[in-house]
Short mmCIF file of C-alpha atoms and ligand atoms in Angstrom, two decimals:
data_model
loop_
_atom_site.label_atom_id
_atom_site.label_comp_id
_atom_site.label_asym_id
_atom_site.label_seq_id
_atom_site.Cartn_x
_atom_site.Cartn_y
_atom_site.Cartn_z
CA MET A 1 -15.07 -3.37 19.48
CA ALA A 2 -13.02 -3.40 16.67
CA ALA A 3 -10.30 -6.44 15.36
CA HIS A 4 -7.19 -5.41 16.21
CA VAL A 5 -3.75 -6.88 14.54
CA ASP A 6 -0.23 -5.98 17.14
CA ILE A 7 2.84 -5.20 15.53
CA VAL A 8 6.13 -5.70 17.97
CA LEU A 9 8.79 -3.81 15.90
CA ASP A 10 12.08 -4.55 18.99
CA ASP A 11 11.23 -3.75 22.81
CA ASP A 12 10.31 0.40 22.30
CA ARG A 13 8.62 0.35 19.98
CA ALA A 14 5.05 -1.82 19.44
CA TYR A 15 2.06 -0.39 17.89
CA ARG A 16 -1.73 -1.52 16.84
CA VAL A 17 -3.68 -2.18 14.11
CA LEU A 18 -7.84 -1.33 14.93
CA ILE A 19 -9.91 -3.17 11.76
CA GLY A 20 -13.84 -2.69 11.80
CA SER A 21 -17.18 -0.74 11.86
CA GLY A 22 -16.80 2.21 13.76
CA ALA A 23 -12.93 1.97 14.19
CA ILE A 24 -13.05 5.68 14.40
CA SER A 25 -15.91 6.66 17.06
CA GLU A 26 -14.60 4.16 19.21
CA LYS A 27 -13.20 7.66 21.16
CA ALA A 28 -11.16 4.29 23.44
CA SER A 29 -9.00 4.21 21.94
CA TRP A 30 -7.97 8.21 20.92
CA ILE A 31 -7.11 8.76 24.21
CA ASP A 32 -4.16 7.34 24.97
CA ALA A 33 -2.01 8.25 21.35
CA LEU A 34 -2.90 12.16 21.11
CA GLY A 35 0.15 14.64 22.09
CA SER A 36 -0.55 17.81 23.70
CA LYS A 37 -1.69 18.73 20.52
CA VAL A 38 -3.38 17.51 17.61
CA ALA A 39 -2.69 18.56 13.72
CA VAL A 40 -4.81 16.95 11.22
CA ILE A 41 -3.47 16.42 8.14
CA THR A 42 -6.42 15.27 4.93
CA ASN A 43 -7.71 16.24 1.83
CA ALA A 44 -10.47 18.09 1.16
CA THR A 45 -12.60 14.82 -0.43
CA VAL A 46 -12.10 12.66 2.63
CA GLY A 47 -12.59 16.17 5.01
CA ASP A 48 -16.02 16.25 4.12
CA LEU A 49 -16.71 13.09 4.92
CA TYR A 50 -15.08 11.76 7.89
CA LEU A 51 -12.77 15.21 9.60
CA ASP A 52 -16.21 15.29 11.31
CA THR A 53 -17.08 11.81 12.40
CA MET A 54 -13.36 11.84 13.46
CA ALA A 55 -13.15 14.64 15.77
CA SER A 56 -16.69 14.25 17.63
CA ALA A 57 -14.98 11.26 18.90
CA VAL A 58 -11.28 12.42 19.28
CA ASP A 59 -12.93 15.29 21.38
CA ARG A 60 -9.72 17.87 21.09
CA ASP A 61 -9.00 21.03 20.08
CA LEU A 62 -7.72 19.98 16.39
CA ASP A 63 -5.75 22.03 13.87
CA VAL A 64 -6.36 20.76 10.41
CA ILE A 65 -4.18 21.16 7.30
CA GLU A 66 -5.50 20.32 4.34
CA ILE A 67 -3.92 19.50 1.43
CA GLY A 68 -4.86 18.49 -2.05
CA ASP A 69 -5.93 15.44 -3.29
CA GLY A 70 -4.45 13.83 -5.65
CA GLU A 71 -0.05 11.77 -6.66
CA GLU A 72 0.43 15.35 -7.34
CA PHE A 73 0.60 16.87 -4.59
CA LYS A 74 2.46 14.23 -2.82
CA ASN A 75 5.69 16.81 -3.09
CA LEU A 76 8.54 18.63 -1.36
CA ARG A 77 5.94 21.64 -2.38
CA THR A 78 3.22 19.88 0.12
CA PHE A 79 5.16 18.75 2.83
CA SER A 80 6.68 22.04 2.47
CA GLN A 81 3.80 23.90 3.03
CA VAL A 82 2.67 21.95 6.16
CA ILE A 83 5.48 21.84 7.82
CA ASP A 84 5.44 25.41 7.16
CA ARG A 85 2.07 25.10 8.94
CA LEU A 86 2.50 23.32 11.70
CA VAL A 87 4.76 25.70 12.96
CA ASP A 88 2.92 28.72 12.61
CA GLY A 89 0.47 27.05 14.78
CA GLY A 90 3.24 26.31 17.89
CA HIS A 91 3.10 22.46 17.53
CA ASN A 92 6.18 21.44 19.52
CA ARG A 93 7.53 17.48 19.97
CA ASP A 94 5.00 16.22 22.49
CA SER A 95 2.32 17.19 19.36
CA THR A 96 0.53 14.66 17.27
CA ILE A 97 -0.39 13.86 13.60
CA ILE A 98 -3.56 12.41 12.72
CA ALA A 99 -3.20 11.07 8.59
CA LEU A 100 -7.04 10.72 7.59
CA GLY A 101 -7.36 9.76 4.16
CA GLY A 102 -5.75 7.50 1.56
CA GLY A 103 -1.97 6.52 0.66
CA VAL A 104 -1.41 9.67 -0.54
CA VAL A 105 -1.93 11.68 2.89
CA GLY A 106 -0.77 8.60 4.97
CA ASP A 107 2.86 9.01 3.14
CA ILE A 108 3.28 12.47 3.15
CA ALA A 109 1.90 12.69 7.03
CA GLY A 110 4.38 10.14 7.96
CA PHE A 111 7.09 11.66 6.38
CA VAL A 112 6.66 15.03 8.03
CA ALA A 113 5.70 13.14 11.61
CA ALA A 114 9.36 11.53 10.32
CA SER A 115 11.31 15.36 10.46
CA TYR A 116 9.28 17.39 12.47
CA GLN A 117 12.01 17.95 14.77
CA ARG A 118 13.32 15.07 14.35
CA GLY A 119 10.25 13.70 14.37
CA ILE A 120 6.65 13.27 16.40
CA GLY A 121 4.35 10.93 16.59
CA TYR A 122 1.38 9.96 14.68
CA ILE A 123 -2.01 7.90 13.80
CA GLN A 124 -3.02 6.84 10.57
CA VAL A 125 -6.77 7.03 9.30
CA PRO A 126 -6.59 5.07 6.33
CA THR A 127 -9.31 5.62 3.95
CA THR A 128 -9.27 3.50 1.20
CA LEU A 129 -8.52 -0.21 0.42
CA LEU A 130 -4.80 0.72 0.00
CA ALA A 131 -4.43 2.58 2.86
CA GLN A 132 -5.82 -0.08 4.79
CA VAL A 133 -4.29 -3.00 3.40
CA ASP A 134 -0.82 -1.63 2.87
CA SER A 135 0.00 2.53 2.86
CA SER A 136 -0.69 2.97 6.37
CA VAL A 137 1.07 -0.06 8.23
CA GLY A 138 4.76 -0.66 8.33
CA GLY A 139 6.67 2.51 8.41
CA LYS A 140 7.47 3.82 4.66
CA THR A 141 6.74 7.86 4.51
CA ALA A 142 7.70 9.57 1.23
CA VAL A 143 7.01 11.88 -1.11
CA ASN A 144 7.86 12.11 -4.90
CA HIS A 145 10.96 13.71 -6.64
CA PRO A 146 10.18 14.72 -10.22
CA SER A 147 13.00 12.03 -11.50
CA GLY A 148 10.62 9.20 -9.71
CA LYS A 149 8.38 8.31 -7.02
CA ASN A 150 9.25 7.78 -3.28
CA LEU A 151 12.52 8.91 -3.53
CA ILE A 152 12.09 11.32 -0.34
CA GLY A 153 10.86 9.04 2.26
CA ALA A 154 11.93 7.55 5.80
CA PHE A 155 11.29 4.01 7.74
CA TYR A 156 9.09 5.92 10.78
CA GLN A 157 6.49 3.89 12.80
CA PRO A 158 2.77 5.31 13.57
CA ASP A 159 1.58 5.31 17.55
CA LEU A 160 -1.66 3.32 16.62
CA VAL A 161 -3.32 2.87 12.99
CA ILE A 162 -6.99 3.28 12.71
CA ALA A 163 -8.48 0.95 9.58
CA ASP A 164 -12.65 2.29 9.88
CA THR A 165 -13.92 -0.35 7.48
CA ASP A 166 -17.08 2.04 7.05
CA THR A 167 -14.82 4.81 4.99
CA LEU A 168 -14.94 2.16 2.36
CA THR A 169 -18.41 1.93 1.84
CA SER A 170 -17.84 6.07 0.45
CA LEU A 171 -15.06 4.50 -2.07
CA PRO A 172 -15.29 5.24 -5.41
CA GLU A 173 -15.69 1.16 -7.29
CA ARG A 174 -12.58 2.06 -9.00
CA GLU A 175 -9.85 2.82 -5.95
CA TYR A 176 -12.13 -0.59 -4.17
CA LEU A 177 -11.07 -2.92 -6.37
CA ALA A 178 -7.49 -1.40 -7.51
CA GLY A 179 -7.07 -2.68 -3.31
CA ILE A 180 -8.46 -5.91 -4.05
CA ALA A 181 -5.35 -6.12 -5.81
CA GLU A 182 -2.93 -5.73 -2.25
CA VAL A 183 -5.13 -7.77 -0.80
CA ILE A 184 -4.28 -10.90 -3.65
CA LYS A 185 -0.38 -10.15 -2.95
CA TYR A 186 -0.89 -11.60 0.68
CA GLY A 187 -1.39 -14.61 -0.12
CA VAL A 188 0.21 -15.53 -2.94
CA ILE A 189 3.16 -14.69 -1.03
CA GLY A 190 2.51 -16.02 2.04
CA ASP A 191 -1.34 -18.10 3.22
CA PRO A 192 -2.66 -20.22 0.33
CA GLU A 193 -5.84 -20.95 3.16
CA PHE A 194 -6.46 -17.15 2.41
CA PHE A 195 -5.97 -17.59 -1.52
CA GLN A 196 -8.59 -19.90 -1.78
CA TRP A 197 -10.38 -17.98 0.79
CA LEU A 198 -10.43 -15.84 -1.41
CA GLU A 199 -10.91 -17.27 -4.34
CA ALA A 200 -14.84 -19.01 -2.86
CA ASN A 201 -15.54 -14.95 -0.88
CA VAL A 202 -15.25 -13.15 -4.55
CA GLU A 203 -18.69 -11.58 -4.59
CA ASP A 204 -18.87 -10.76 -0.52
CA VAL A 205 -15.57 -9.30 -1.01
CA SER A 206 -16.52 -7.38 -4.61
CA GLY A 207 -19.73 -6.69 -3.00
CA ARG A 208 -18.16 -4.83 0.04
CA GLU A 209 -19.44 -7.51 2.62
CA PRO A 210 -18.47 -6.16 5.67
CA SER A 211 -17.29 -9.69 7.93
CA ALA A 212 -15.78 -10.13 4.26
CA MET A 213 -13.97 -6.93 4.04
CA GLU A 214 -12.46 -6.79 7.92
CA HIS A 215 -11.08 -10.56 7.49
CA ALA A 216 -9.88 -9.96 4.61
CA ILE A 217 -8.39 -6.25 5.65
CA ARG A 218 -7.31 -8.52 9.24
CA ARG A 219 -4.99 -10.99 7.34
CA SER A 220 -3.35 -9.03 4.99
CA CYS A 221 -2.68 -6.27 7.62
CA GLN A 222 -0.91 -9.86 10.23
CA LEU A 223 0.57 -11.51 7.22
CA LYS A 224 2.18 -7.15 6.46
CA ALA A 225 3.39 -7.54 10.73
CA GLU A 226 4.70 -10.60 9.96
CA ILE A 227 6.74 -9.53 7.57
CA VAL A 228 7.72 -6.54 9.19
CA THR A 229 8.27 -7.25 12.20
CA GLU A 230 11.29 -9.82 10.95
CA ASP A 231 12.30 -7.26 7.90
CA GLU A 232 11.01 -3.47 8.92
CA ARG A 233 14.24 -1.41 6.62
CA GLU A 234 13.46 -4.14 3.71
CA ILE A 235 16.97 -5.45 3.99
CA GLY A 236 15.13 -9.54 2.76
CA ILE A 237 11.86 -10.79 2.93
CA ARG A 238 10.27 -7.51 2.90
CA ALA A 239 11.15 -7.35 -0.71
CA LYS A 240 8.46 -10.15 -0.57
CA LEU A 241 5.60 -7.39 -0.82
CA ASN A 242 6.63 -6.31 -3.72
CA PHE A 243 5.95 -8.72 -5.11
CA GLY A 244 4.26 -7.66 -9.08
CA HIS A 245 5.51 -3.89 -8.16
CA THR A 246 8.77 -4.97 -10.72
CA PHE A 247 7.07 -4.97 -13.74
CA ALA A 248 4.06 -3.07 -11.52
CA HIS A 249 6.08 0.86 -11.83
CA ALA A 250 7.38 0.33 -15.14
CA ILE A 251 3.75 0.08 -16.71
CA GLU A 252 2.68 3.24 -15.15
CA THR A 253 6.03 5.28 -15.59
CA VAL A 254 5.74 4.00 -19.22
CA THR A 255 2.39 4.67 -19.53
CA GLY A 256 3.04 8.25 -17.27
CA TYR A 257 0.61 7.42 -14.55
CA ARG A 258 -2.56 7.86 -16.82
CA SER A 259 -3.76 4.86 -17.10
CA TYR A 260 -3.66 2.31 -14.46
CA LEU A 261 -4.67 2.41 -10.57
CA HIS A 262 -1.68 1.69 -9.00
CA GLY A 263 -3.28 -1.46 -7.96
CA GLU A 264 -4.64 -2.17 -11.80
CA ALA A 265 -0.51 -2.30 -12.86
CA VAL A 266 0.07 -4.81 -9.29
CA ALA A 267 -2.32 -7.21 -10.71
CA ILE A 268 -1.06 -6.24 -14.13
CA GLY A 269 2.57 -6.93 -12.47
CA MET A 270 1.45 -10.55 -10.62
CA VAL A 271 0.57 -11.93 -13.55
CA MET A 272 3.62 -10.93 -15.10
CA ALA A 273 5.98 -12.03 -12.66
CA ALA A 274 3.32 -15.35 -12.32
CA ASP A 275 4.27 -16.26 -16.12
CA LEU A 276 8.11 -15.74 -15.68
CA SER A 277 8.51 -17.82 -13.05
CA VAL A 278 6.58 -20.74 -15.66
CA ARG A 279 8.79 -19.95 -17.61
CA MET A 280 11.62 -20.23 -15.32
CA ASP A 281 10.71 -23.69 -15.04
CA LEU A 282 10.13 -22.88 -11.21
CA CYS A 283 6.39 -22.54 -10.87
CA GLN A 284 3.51 -24.83 -12.39
CA SER A 285 1.43 -23.02 -15.37
CA ASP A 286 -1.52 -24.22 -13.33
CA THR A 287 -0.78 -21.44 -9.97
CA VAL A 288 -0.82 -18.23 -12.86
CA ASP A 289 -3.75 -19.92 -14.24
CA ARG A 290 -4.86 -19.74 -11.04
CA ILE A 291 -3.46 -15.61 -10.10
CA ARG A 292 -4.50 -15.55 -13.31
CA GLN A 293 -8.14 -15.84 -12.67
CA LEU A 294 -8.80 -14.89 -9.60
CA ILE A 295 -7.47 -10.83 -10.42
CA GLU A 296 -10.27 -11.35 -13.20
CA ALA A 297 -12.59 -12.59 -11.11
CA PHE A 298 -12.34 -8.80 -8.83
CA GLY A 299 -12.31 -7.36 -12.56
CA LEU A 300 -9.04 -6.06 -12.34
CA PRO A 301 -7.68 -6.10 -15.66
CA VAL A 302 -4.66 -9.12 -16.16
CA ALA A 303 -3.52 -7.46 -19.07
CA SER A 304 -1.58 -4.29 -20.45
CA PRO A 305 -2.00 -2.42 -24.09
CA LYS A 306 1.07 -3.28 -25.81
CA LEU A 307 4.01 -2.10 -24.29
CA PRO A 308 7.13 -1.91 -26.38
CA THR A 309 9.30 -3.85 -24.75
CA PRO A 310 12.69 -2.22 -25.01
CA LEU A 311 11.34 0.42 -22.80
CA MET A 312 10.69 -2.11 -20.55
CA LEU A 313 13.21 -2.54 -19.99
CA GLU A 314 15.09 0.73 -19.39
CA THR A 315 12.22 1.32 -17.34
CA MET A 316 12.98 -1.85 -15.13
CA ALA A 317 17.02 -1.72 -14.72
CA MET A 318 16.32 2.43 -13.02
CA ASP A 319 13.96 0.55 -10.61
CA LYS A 320 15.08 1.48 -7.21
CA LYS A 321 14.41 -2.56 -6.21
CA VAL A 322 18.01 -2.58 -8.93
CA ILE A 323 21.41 -3.24 -6.57
CA GLY A 324 24.78 -3.40 -7.83
CA GLY A 325 22.41 -3.01 -11.40
CA ARG A 326 20.77 -6.66 -11.20
CA MET A 327 17.20 -6.43 -11.44
CA ARG A 328 15.64 -8.23 -9.02
CA PHE A 329 12.41 -10.00 -8.81
CA VAL A 330 10.00 -11.42 -6.45
CA LEU A 331 9.35 -15.11 -8.48
CA VAL A 332 6.42 -17.46 -7.10
CA LYS A 333 6.57 -21.31 -6.85
CA ARG A 334 3.92 -22.37 -5.81
CA ILE A 335 0.31 -19.52 -4.25
CA GLY A 336 1.58 -19.20 -0.55
CA GLU A 337 5.34 -19.18 -0.95
CA VAL A 338 7.75 -16.75 -3.07
CA PHE A 339 10.82 -16.13 -3.18
CA VAL A 340 13.54 -12.64 -5.12
CA GLU A 341 15.93 -13.64 -7.43
CA SER A 342 18.14 -11.12 -9.20
CA GLY A 343 19.35 -13.64 -11.70
CA VAL A 344 16.75 -13.74 -14.62
CA PRO A 345 17.38 -14.52 -18.37
CA GLN A 346 16.98 -11.64 -20.19
CA SER A 347 15.35 -13.66 -22.56
CA ALA A 348 12.19 -15.19 -19.85
CA LEU A 349 11.79 -11.70 -19.08
CA GLU A 350 11.67 -10.54 -22.81
CA GLU A 351 8.91 -13.45 -23.78
CA THR A 352 7.09 -12.21 -20.59
CA LEU A 353 6.46 -8.22 -21.22
CA VAL A 354 5.79 -9.80 -25.08
CA ALA A 355 3.39 -13.03 -23.94
CA GLU A 356 1.32 -10.59 -21.02
CA THR A 357 1.46 -7.41 -23.18
CA ASP A 358 -2.32 -7.33 -25.36
CA ALA A 359 -2.19 -5.37 -28.84
CA THR A 360 -6.00 -6.10 -28.81
CA LEU A 361 -6.62 -3.03 -25.40
CA GLY A 362 -4.15 -0.78 -26.89
P1 LIG B 401 -4.88 8.11 -2.66
O1 LIG B 401 -4.62 8.82 -1.09
O2 LIG B 401 -4.23 9.64 -3.80
O3 LIG B 401 -6.78 7.75 -3.31
C1 LIG B 401 -7.11 7.65 -4.02
C2 LIG B 401 -9.03 8.52 -4.19
O4 LIG B 401 -9.42 8.60 -2.94
C3 LIG B 401 -8.33 9.89 -3.78
O5 LIG B 401 -9.07 10.85 -4.66
C4 LIG B 401 -8.91 10.62 -2.11
O6 LIG B 401 -9.58 11.54 -2.08
C5 LIG B 401 -10.27 9.52 -2.52
N1 LIG B 401 -11.05 8.70 -1.06
C6 LIG B 401 -10.02 8.77 0.02
N2 LIG B 401 -10.53 8.24 1.05
C7 LIG B 401 -11.66 7.95 0.50
C8 LIG B 401 -13.39 7.60 0.68
N3 LIG B 401 -13.45 6.62 1.96
N4 LIG B 401 -14.19 7.60 0.53
C9 LIG B 401 -14.74 8.74 -0.75
N5 LIG B 401 -13.12 9.29 -1.53
C10 LIG B 401 -12.10 8.70 -1.29
O7 LIG B 401 -4.76 6.85 -2.95
P2 LIG B 401 -3.95 4.85 -2.47
O8 LIG B 401 -4.60 4.31 -3.20
O9 LIG B 401 -4.70 4.94 -0.63
O10 LIG B 401 -2.58 5.79 -2.15
C11 LIG B 401 -2.16 5.98 -2.82
C12 LIG B 401 -0.30 5.24 -2.41
O11 LIG B 401 -0.30 4.55 -1.43
C13 LIG B 401 1.07 6.23 -3.33
O12 LIG B 401 1.14 8.00 -3.40
C14 LIG B 401 1.25 5.05 -3.54
O13 LIG B 401 2.83 5.66 -3.55
C15 LIG B 401 1.63 5.24 -1.52
N6 LIG B 401 1.65 4.00 -1.58
C16 LIG B 401 2.19 3.92 -0.39
C17 LIG B 401 3.03 2.59 0.45
C18 LIG B 401 3.98 2.26 2.13
O14 LIG B 401 3.34 1.34 2.18
N7 LIG B 401 3.95 3.81 2.05
C19 LIG B 401 2.68 1.38 0.11
C20 LIG B 401 1.99 1.69 -1.18
C21 LIG B 401 0.96 2.07 -1.67
N1 LIG B 402 4.71 -2.35 0.24
C1 LIG B 402 5.37 -2.33 0.77
C2 LIG B 402 5.78 -2.10 1.97
O1 LIG B 402 5.51 -1.87 2.65
O2 LIG B 402 7.27 -2.58 2.09
#
């Protein structure tokens, strides 16, 4: 039996995140969750690995819509092609979409579900660690625009999330570790005991030991659920989930999305955000040391190559999180306690950018 986390948004909207080994194959989970017709959105990589397993559990006719594999396919062109397939397949308001894949598949499928006939039901079946702990939960859906990532999207919650930890066994090492950066993030933003548990269980978590993986995913989803149920549309505390992300997005943009996976950039960004917090006398230096050490212990990067500070500043100023012309950063007081700050002095920011990029890596 899979473990679960319940996400209760209001009287009318609640859903369950099922987490565990073999969760996809539990037939009972699917029965009540499906509409009259079912479309699966996936890509060739994940489809080849898990579509048959899923199909035998779902036990229904499936309209399989395969999209390209990669961030470059997360755009309006793919969105439009998927919509065409739904129209051709005669899907209506009572159809259900299943997103089988990582965050790219999940974000597109969620946006399609939000838009098709003004919204139809969808189920997330995340198959990357990042998708299991972050993107499949919380209802952010989007596609990219040439001018920026996730510029077109909607908040639209799934009806069910099935996070089968068995799927993570086939995930390339680099993708798995990138997901761990988001897991570490949850410890920093909301749970010092979980952070400590990660410090004590690096070997098991990085070695994909099933019960360690399940615990890490379940606790991450619980922490995300607490935040999302309080602030679904990121008016307030949901911004905490962006810890490290203002720096990370700038690093990804400045390096042309070629050097780092998102989680790797988040790992560096979390060190930068902690460093900035120390420079502003908001936290003690041992906090940044612990964050850096844990990230390093998982083999994730803690510094980027030397990146031009003016370009980083300019890029951060364009971030979606800028409000009223002021950059917002999630800063840390201590492990487990973060807050949003829009009054960061330029001098401290520049010092962090200079100190936390490593010329030797360039
Ligand atoms: P991804 O979806 O590109 O998957 C990474 C790679 O792993 C792909 O090549 C994929 O085909 C492959 N893959 C997936 N599952 C596999 C498996 N089980 N075995 C082997 N290979 C597998 O990347 P991702 O990191 O999962 O997601 C990144 C996307 O998520 C970005 O577009 C990002 O913007 C988005 N995101 C969204 C949210 C949100 O709240 N909606 C949060 C974080 C990230
Ligand atoms: N990934 C950040 C959020 O869901 O808000």
